mmCIF file of C-alpha atoms in Angstrom:
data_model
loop_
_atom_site.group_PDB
_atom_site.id
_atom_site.type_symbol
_atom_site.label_atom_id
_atom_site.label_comp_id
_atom_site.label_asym_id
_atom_site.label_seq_id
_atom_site.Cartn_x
_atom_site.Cartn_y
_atom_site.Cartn_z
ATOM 1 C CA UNK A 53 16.536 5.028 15.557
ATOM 2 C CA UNK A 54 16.534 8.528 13.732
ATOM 3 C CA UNK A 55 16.782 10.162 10.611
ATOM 4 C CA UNK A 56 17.181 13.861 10.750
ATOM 5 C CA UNK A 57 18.293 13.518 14.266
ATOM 6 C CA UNK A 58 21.637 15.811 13.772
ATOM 7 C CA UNK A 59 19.452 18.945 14.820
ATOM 8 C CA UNK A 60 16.279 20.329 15.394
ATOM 9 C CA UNK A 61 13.035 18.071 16.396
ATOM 10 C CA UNK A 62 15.250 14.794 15.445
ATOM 11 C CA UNK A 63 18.171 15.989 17.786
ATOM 12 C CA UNK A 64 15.707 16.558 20.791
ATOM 13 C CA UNK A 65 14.166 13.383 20.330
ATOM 14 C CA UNK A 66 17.387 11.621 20.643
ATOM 15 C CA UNK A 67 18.789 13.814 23.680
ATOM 16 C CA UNK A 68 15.032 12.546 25.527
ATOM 17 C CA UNK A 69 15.518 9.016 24.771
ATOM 18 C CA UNK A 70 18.659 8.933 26.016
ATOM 19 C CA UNK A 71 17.703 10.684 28.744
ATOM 20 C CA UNK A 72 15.194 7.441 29.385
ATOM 21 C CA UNK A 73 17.876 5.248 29.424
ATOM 22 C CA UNK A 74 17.274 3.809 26.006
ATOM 23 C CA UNK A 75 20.338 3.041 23.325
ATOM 24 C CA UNK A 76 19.497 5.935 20.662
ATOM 25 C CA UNK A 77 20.331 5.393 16.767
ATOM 26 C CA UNK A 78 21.233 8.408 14.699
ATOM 27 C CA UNK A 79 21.162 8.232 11.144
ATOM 28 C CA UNK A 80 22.101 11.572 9.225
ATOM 29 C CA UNK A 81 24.478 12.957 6.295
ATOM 30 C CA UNK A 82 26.888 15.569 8.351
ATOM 31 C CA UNK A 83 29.279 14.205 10.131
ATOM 32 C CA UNK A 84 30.423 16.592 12.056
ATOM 33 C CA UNK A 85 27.380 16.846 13.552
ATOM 34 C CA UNK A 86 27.011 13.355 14.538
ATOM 35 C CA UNK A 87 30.363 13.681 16.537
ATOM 36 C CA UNK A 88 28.600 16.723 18.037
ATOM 37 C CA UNK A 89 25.554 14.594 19.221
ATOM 38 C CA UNK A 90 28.032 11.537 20.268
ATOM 39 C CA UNK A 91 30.451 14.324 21.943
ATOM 40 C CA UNK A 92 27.319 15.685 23.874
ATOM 41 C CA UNK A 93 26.251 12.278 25.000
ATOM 42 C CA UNK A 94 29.678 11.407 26.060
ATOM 43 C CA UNK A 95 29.134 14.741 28.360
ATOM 44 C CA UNK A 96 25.867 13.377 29.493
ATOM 45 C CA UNK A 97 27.179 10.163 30.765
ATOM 46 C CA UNK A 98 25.536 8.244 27.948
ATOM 47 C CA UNK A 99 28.311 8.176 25.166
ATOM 48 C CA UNK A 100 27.740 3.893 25.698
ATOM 49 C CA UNK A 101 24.345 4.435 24.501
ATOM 50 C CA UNK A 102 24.476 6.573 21.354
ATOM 51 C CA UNK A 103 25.625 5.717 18.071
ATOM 52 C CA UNK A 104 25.736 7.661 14.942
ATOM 53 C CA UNK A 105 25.595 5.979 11.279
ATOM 54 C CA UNK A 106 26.573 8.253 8.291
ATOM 55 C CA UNK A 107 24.257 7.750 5.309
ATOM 56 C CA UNK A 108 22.840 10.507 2.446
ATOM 57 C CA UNK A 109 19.095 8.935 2.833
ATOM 58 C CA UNK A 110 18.263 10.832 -0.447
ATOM 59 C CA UNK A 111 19.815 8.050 -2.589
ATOM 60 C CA UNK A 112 18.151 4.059 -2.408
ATOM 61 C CA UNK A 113 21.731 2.451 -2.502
ATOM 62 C CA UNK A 114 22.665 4.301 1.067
ATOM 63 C CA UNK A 115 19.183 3.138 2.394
ATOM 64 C CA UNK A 116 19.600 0.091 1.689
ATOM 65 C CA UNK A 117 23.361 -0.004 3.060
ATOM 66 C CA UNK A 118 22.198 1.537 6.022
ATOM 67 C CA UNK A 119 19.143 -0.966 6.039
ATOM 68 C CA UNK A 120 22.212 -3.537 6.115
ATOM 69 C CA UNK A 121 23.844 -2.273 8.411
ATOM 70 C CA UNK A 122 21.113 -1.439 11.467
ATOM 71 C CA UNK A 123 20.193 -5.197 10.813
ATOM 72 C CA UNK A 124 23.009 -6.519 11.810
ATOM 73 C CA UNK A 125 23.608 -4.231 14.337
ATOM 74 C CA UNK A 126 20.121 -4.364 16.169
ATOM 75 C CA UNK A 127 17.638 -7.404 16.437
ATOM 76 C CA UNK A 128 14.797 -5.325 17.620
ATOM 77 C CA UNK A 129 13.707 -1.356 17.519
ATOM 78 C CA UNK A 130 11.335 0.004 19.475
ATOM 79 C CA UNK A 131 10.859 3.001 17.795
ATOM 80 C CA UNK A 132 11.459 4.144 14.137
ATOM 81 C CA UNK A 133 11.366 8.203 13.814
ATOM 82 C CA UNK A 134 11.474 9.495 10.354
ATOM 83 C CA UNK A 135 12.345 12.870 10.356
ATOM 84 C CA UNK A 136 15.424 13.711 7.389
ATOM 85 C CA UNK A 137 14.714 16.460 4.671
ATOM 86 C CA UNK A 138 16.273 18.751 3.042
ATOM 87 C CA UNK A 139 14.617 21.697 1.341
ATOM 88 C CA UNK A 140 15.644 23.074 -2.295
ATOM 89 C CA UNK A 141 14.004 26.730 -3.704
ATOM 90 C CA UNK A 142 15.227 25.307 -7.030
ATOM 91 C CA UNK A 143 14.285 21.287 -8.712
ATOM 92 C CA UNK A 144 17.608 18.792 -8.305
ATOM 93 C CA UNK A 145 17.808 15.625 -9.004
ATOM 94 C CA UNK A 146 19.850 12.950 -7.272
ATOM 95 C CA UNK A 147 22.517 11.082 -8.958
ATOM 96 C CA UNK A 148 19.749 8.097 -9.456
ATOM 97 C CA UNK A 149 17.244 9.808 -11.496
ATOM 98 C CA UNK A 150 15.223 11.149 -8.598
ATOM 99 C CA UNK A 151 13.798 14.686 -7.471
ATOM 100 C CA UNK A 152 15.660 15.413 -4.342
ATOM 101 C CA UNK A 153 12.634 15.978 -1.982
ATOM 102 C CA UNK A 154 10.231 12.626 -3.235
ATOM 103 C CA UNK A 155 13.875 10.792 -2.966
ATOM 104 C CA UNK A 156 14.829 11.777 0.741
ATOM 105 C CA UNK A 157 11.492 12.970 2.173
ATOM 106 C CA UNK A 158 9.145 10.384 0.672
ATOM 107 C CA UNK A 159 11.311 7.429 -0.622
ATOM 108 C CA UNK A 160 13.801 6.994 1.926
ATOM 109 C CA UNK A 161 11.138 6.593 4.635
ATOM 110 C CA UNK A 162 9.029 4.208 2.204
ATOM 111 C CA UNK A 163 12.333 1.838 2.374
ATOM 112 C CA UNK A 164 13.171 2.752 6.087
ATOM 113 C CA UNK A 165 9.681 1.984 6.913
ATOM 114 C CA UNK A 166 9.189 -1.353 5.397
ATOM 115 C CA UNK A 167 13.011 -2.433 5.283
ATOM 116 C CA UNK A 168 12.808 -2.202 9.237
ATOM 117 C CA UNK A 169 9.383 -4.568 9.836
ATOM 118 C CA UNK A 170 11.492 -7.398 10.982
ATOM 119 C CA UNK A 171 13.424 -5.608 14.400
ATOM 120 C CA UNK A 172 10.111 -3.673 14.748
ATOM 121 C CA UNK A 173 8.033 -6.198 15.084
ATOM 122 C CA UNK A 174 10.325 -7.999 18.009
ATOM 123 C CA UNK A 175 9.683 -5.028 20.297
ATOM 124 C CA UNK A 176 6.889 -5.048 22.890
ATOM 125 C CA UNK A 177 5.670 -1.913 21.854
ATOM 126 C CA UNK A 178 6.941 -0.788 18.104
ATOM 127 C CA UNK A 179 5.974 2.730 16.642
ATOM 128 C CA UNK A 180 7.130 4.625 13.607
ATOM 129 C CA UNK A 181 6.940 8.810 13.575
ATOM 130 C CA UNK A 182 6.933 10.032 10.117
ATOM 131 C CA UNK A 183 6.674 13.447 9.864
ATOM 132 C CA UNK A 184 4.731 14.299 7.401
ATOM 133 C CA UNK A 185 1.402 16.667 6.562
ATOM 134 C CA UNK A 186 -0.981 15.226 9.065
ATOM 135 C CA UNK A 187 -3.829 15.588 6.563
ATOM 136 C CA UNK A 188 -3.095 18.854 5.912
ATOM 137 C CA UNK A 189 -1.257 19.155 2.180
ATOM 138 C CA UNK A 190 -1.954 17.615 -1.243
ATOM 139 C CA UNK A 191 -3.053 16.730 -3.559
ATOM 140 C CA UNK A 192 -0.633 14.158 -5.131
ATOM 141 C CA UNK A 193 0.633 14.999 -8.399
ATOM 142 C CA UNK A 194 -0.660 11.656 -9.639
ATOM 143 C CA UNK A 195 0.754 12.717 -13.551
ATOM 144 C CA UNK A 196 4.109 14.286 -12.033
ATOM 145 C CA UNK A 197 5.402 12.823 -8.994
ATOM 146 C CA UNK A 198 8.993 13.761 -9.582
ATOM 147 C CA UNK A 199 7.499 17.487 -9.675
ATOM 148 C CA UNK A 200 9.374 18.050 -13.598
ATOM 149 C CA UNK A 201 6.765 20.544 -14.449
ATOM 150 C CA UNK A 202 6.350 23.846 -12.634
ATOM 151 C CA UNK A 203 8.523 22.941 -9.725
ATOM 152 C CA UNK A 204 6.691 24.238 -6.523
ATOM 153 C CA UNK A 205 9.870 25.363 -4.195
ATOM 154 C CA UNK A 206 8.872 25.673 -1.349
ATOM 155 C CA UNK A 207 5.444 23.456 -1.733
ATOM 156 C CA UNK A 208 7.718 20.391 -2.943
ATOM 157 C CA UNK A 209 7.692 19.602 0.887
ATOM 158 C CA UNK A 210 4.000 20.199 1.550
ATOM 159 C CA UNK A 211 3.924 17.504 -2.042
ATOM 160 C CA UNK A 212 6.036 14.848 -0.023
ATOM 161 C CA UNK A 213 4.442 15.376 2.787
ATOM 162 C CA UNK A 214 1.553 14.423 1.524
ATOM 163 C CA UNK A 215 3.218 10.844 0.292
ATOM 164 C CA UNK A 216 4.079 10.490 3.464
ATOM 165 C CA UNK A 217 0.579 10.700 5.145
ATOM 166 C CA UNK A 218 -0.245 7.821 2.296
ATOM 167 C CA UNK A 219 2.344 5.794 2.916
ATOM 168 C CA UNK A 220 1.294 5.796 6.853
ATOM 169 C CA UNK A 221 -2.079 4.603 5.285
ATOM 170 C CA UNK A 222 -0.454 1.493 3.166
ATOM 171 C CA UNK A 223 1.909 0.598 5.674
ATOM 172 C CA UNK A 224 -0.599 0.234 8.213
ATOM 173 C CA UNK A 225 -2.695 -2.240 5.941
ATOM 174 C CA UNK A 226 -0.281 -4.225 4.386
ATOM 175 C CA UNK A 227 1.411 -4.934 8.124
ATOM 176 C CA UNK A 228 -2.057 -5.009 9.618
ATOM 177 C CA UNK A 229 -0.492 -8.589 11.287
ATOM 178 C CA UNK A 230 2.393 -7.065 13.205
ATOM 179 C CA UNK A 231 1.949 -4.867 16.539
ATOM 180 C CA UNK A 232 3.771 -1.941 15.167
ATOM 181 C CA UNK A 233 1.829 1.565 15.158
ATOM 182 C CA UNK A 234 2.332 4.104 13.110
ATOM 183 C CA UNK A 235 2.341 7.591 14.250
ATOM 184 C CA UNK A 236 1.720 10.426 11.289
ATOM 185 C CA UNK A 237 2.890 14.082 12.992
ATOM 186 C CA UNK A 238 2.917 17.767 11.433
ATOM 187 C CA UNK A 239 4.209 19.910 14.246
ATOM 188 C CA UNK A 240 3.737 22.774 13.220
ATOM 189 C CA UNK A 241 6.330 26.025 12.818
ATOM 190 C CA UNK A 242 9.040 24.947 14.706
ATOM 191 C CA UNK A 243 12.325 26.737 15.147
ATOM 192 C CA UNK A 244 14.949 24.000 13.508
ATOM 193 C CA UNK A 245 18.186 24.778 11.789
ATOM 194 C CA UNK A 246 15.953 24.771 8.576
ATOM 195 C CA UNK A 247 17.836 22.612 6.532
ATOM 196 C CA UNK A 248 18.247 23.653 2.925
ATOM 197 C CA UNK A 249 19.133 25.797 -0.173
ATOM 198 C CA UNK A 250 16.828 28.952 -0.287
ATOM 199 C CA UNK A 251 16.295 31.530 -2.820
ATOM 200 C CA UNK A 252 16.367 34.974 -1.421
ATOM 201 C CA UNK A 253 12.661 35.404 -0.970
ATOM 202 C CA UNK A 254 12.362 32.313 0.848
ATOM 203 C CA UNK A 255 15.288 32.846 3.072
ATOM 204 C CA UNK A 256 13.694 35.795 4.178
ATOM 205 C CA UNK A 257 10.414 34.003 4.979
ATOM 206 C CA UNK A 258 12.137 31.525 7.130
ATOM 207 C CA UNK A 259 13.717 34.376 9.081
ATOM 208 C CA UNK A 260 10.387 35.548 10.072
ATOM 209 C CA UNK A 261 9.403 31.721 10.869
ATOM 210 C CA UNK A 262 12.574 31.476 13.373
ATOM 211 C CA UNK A 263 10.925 34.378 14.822
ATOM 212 C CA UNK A 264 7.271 32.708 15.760
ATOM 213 C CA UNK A 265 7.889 29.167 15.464
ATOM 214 C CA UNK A 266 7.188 26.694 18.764
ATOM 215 C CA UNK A 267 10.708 25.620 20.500
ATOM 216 C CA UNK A 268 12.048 21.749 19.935
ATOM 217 C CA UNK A 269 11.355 21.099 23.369
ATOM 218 C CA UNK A 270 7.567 22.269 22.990
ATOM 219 C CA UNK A 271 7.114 20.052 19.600
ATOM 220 C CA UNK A 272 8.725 17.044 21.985
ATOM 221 C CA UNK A 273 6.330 17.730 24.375
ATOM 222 C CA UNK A 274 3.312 17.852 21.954
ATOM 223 C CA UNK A 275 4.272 14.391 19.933
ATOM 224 C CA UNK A 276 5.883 12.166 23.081
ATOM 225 C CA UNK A 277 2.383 11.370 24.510
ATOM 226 C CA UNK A 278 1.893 9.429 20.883
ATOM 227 C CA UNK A 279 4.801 7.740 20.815
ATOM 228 C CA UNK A 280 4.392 6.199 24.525
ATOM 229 C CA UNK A 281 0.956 5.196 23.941
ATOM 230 C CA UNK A 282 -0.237 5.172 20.480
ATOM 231 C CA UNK A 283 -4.141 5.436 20.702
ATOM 232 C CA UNK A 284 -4.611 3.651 17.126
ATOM 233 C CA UNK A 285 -2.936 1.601 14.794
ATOM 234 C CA UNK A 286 -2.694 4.753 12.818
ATOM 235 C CA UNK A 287 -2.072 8.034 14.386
ATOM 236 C CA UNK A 288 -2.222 11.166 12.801
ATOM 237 C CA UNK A 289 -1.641 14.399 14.571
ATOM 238 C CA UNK A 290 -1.717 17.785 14.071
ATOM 239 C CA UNK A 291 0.593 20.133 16.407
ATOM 240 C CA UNK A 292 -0.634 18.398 19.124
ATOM 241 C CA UNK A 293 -3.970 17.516 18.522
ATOM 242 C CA UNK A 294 -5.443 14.079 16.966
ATOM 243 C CA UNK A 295 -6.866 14.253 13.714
ATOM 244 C CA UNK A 296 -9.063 11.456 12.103
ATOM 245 C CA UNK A 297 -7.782 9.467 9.891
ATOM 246 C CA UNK A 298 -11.253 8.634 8.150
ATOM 247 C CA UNK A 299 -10.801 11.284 5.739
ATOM 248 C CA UNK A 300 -10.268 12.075 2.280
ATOM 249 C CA UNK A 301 -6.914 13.123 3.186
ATOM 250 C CA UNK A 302 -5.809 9.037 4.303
ATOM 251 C CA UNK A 303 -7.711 7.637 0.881
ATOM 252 C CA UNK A 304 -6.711 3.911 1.092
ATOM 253 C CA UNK A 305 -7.506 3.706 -2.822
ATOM 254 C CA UNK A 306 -4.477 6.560 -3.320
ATOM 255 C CA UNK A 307 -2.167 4.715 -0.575
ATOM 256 C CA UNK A 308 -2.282 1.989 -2.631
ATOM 257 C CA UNK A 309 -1.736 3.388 -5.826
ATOM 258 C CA UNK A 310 1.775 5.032 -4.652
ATOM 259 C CA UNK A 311 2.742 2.575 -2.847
ATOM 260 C CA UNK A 312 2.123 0.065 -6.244
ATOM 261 C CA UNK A 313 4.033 3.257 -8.204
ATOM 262 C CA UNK A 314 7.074 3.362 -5.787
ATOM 263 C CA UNK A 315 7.646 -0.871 -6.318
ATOM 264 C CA UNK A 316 7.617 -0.071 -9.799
ATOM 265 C CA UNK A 317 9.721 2.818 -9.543
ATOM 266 C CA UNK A 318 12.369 0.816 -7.162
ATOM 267 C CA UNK A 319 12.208 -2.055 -9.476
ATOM 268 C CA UNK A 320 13.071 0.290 -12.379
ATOM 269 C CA UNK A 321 15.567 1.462 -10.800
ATOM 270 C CA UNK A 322 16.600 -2.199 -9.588
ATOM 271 C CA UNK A 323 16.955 -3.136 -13.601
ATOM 272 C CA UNK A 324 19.070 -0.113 -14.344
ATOM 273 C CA UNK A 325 21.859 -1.416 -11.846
ATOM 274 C CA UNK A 326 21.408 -5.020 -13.572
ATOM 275 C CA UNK A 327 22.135 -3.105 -17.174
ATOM 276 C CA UNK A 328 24.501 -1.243 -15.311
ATOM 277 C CA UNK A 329 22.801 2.040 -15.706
ATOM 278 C CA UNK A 330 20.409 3.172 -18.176
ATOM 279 C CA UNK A 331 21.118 4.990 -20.912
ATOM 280 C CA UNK A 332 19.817 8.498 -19.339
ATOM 281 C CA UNK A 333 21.918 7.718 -16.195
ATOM 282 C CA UNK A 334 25.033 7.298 -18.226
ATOM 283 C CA UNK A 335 24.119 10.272 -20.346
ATOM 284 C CA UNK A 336 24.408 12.160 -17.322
ATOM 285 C CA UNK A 337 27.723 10.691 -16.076
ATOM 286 C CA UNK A 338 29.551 11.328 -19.399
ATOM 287 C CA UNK A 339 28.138 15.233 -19.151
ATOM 288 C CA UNK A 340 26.266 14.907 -22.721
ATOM 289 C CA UNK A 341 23.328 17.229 -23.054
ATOM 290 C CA UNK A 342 19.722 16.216 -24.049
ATOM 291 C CA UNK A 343 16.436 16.619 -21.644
ATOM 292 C CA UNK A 344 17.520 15.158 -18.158
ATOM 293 C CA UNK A 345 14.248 16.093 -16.597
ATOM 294 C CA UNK A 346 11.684 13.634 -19.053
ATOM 295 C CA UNK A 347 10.233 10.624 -17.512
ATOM 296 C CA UNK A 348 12.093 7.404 -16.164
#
């Protein structure tokens, strides 16, 4: 199963497992390009063995419709890869209070990750890849996760990146009783589609990173070795290379602490739908003005 698996690092992934023979999942917004990917596996003589599921990962209700869904649809899952985002130069929230990169890039794998256990844990050999900053970006706005204050741009990925690296840490203890691994990868530059909304500045800096970065097949190439054989419960590598995960950088102390944050923040949001909406929310839907940036 993969998110983000329309194009770029995803898409590869799923064109080698199918390759292997193995039933590939993808989940992703755009469906036209999930007809392309079914279309192209059709072509390949595997159209029996891919399936595409359209979801917007960026908002919990779809996750956890999806979450349904793949349930029902598969008792086990051999591997999980976590690989949606969707960059923004300027701050947008979603329609459930939520800033658009912690929602799809941080959140959506926290309830992918943990929502999944069950069919994970019935494989032989389960392993998650979340992509995420390999040690390599932080620190966690502990005071601003929804990044309200001096949005970053460009560094709001490098922010839930960095949740992501955490949440390998937590998921790895809390499930220390199951035989899934968890594999934490940054690959790098890599020449994707480069999914997003850029300001002019930054489009121009991804031009020049089309120019230099490593090809799909190369960051395959580099991460696959992982995925077959895990060498750890926890994995964490960097474009290529293993990186220790005994570091400041995979502080079980902060893995906890977001992971404690995000159940509060899903229950939250859990008691708004029971209220049918708080007031903020419904603020929003009726247009009226007032501060839609201030805390939950």
């Amino acid at each position: 199963m993969i998110t983000g698996g329309n194009d770029g690092i995803g898409r590869a992934l799923a064109d080698t497992y199918l390759e292997r023979g193995h039933q590939v999942l993808v989940i992703g917004r755009d469906r036209g390009k999930g007809q392309a990917f079914l279309d192209a596996a059709t072509g390949h003589g595997a159209g029996d063995r891919a399936r595409f599921l359209q979801a917007d990962l960026s908002l919990v209700t779809e996750n956890e419709r999806a979450l349904a869904w793949i349930t029902r649809n598969y008792p086990s899952i051999d591997v999980l890869v976590l690989g949606a985002r969707y960059h923004r130069s300027n701050r947008v929230e979603t329609a459930e209070g939520f800033e658009s990169n912690f929602a799809l890039y941080y959140l959506s794998r926290f309830l992918l990750s943990h929502g999944l256990v069950g069919p994970l844990s019935r494989a032989p050999h389960p392993v998650i890849l979340n992509f995420g900053g390999a040690g390599q970006t932080g620190p966690v706005r502990w005071d601003d996760l929804q990044l309200r204050r001096d949005y970053p741009g460009t560094g709001a990925l490098g922010h839930s990146a960095k949740l992501c690296d955490l949440l390998g840490v937590s998921f790895t203890r809390i499930h220390h009783d199951t035989p899934i691994r968890y594999v934490l990868n940054h690959p790098g530059v890599v020449t994707t589609s480069f999914a997003g909304e850029y300001d002019q500045a930054t489009a121009a800096q991804i031009e020049r990173l089309r120019t230099i970065g490593k090809t799909t097949a190369q960051a395959v190439a580099q991460i696959l070795p992982y995925l077959d054989d895990p060498p750890a419960r926890l994995t964490a590598v960097l474009e290529g290379e293993r990186v220790p995960t005994d570091t400041g950088a995979f502080d079980p102390a902060e893995a906890t602490r977001l992971h404690e944050i995000t159940q509060k923040l899903l229950a939250g949001l859990s008691s708004c739908r029971s209220d049918r909406g708080c007031p903020r929310r419904r603020r929003q839907r009726r247009g009226a003005g007032g501060d839609q940036s201030g805390d939950r």
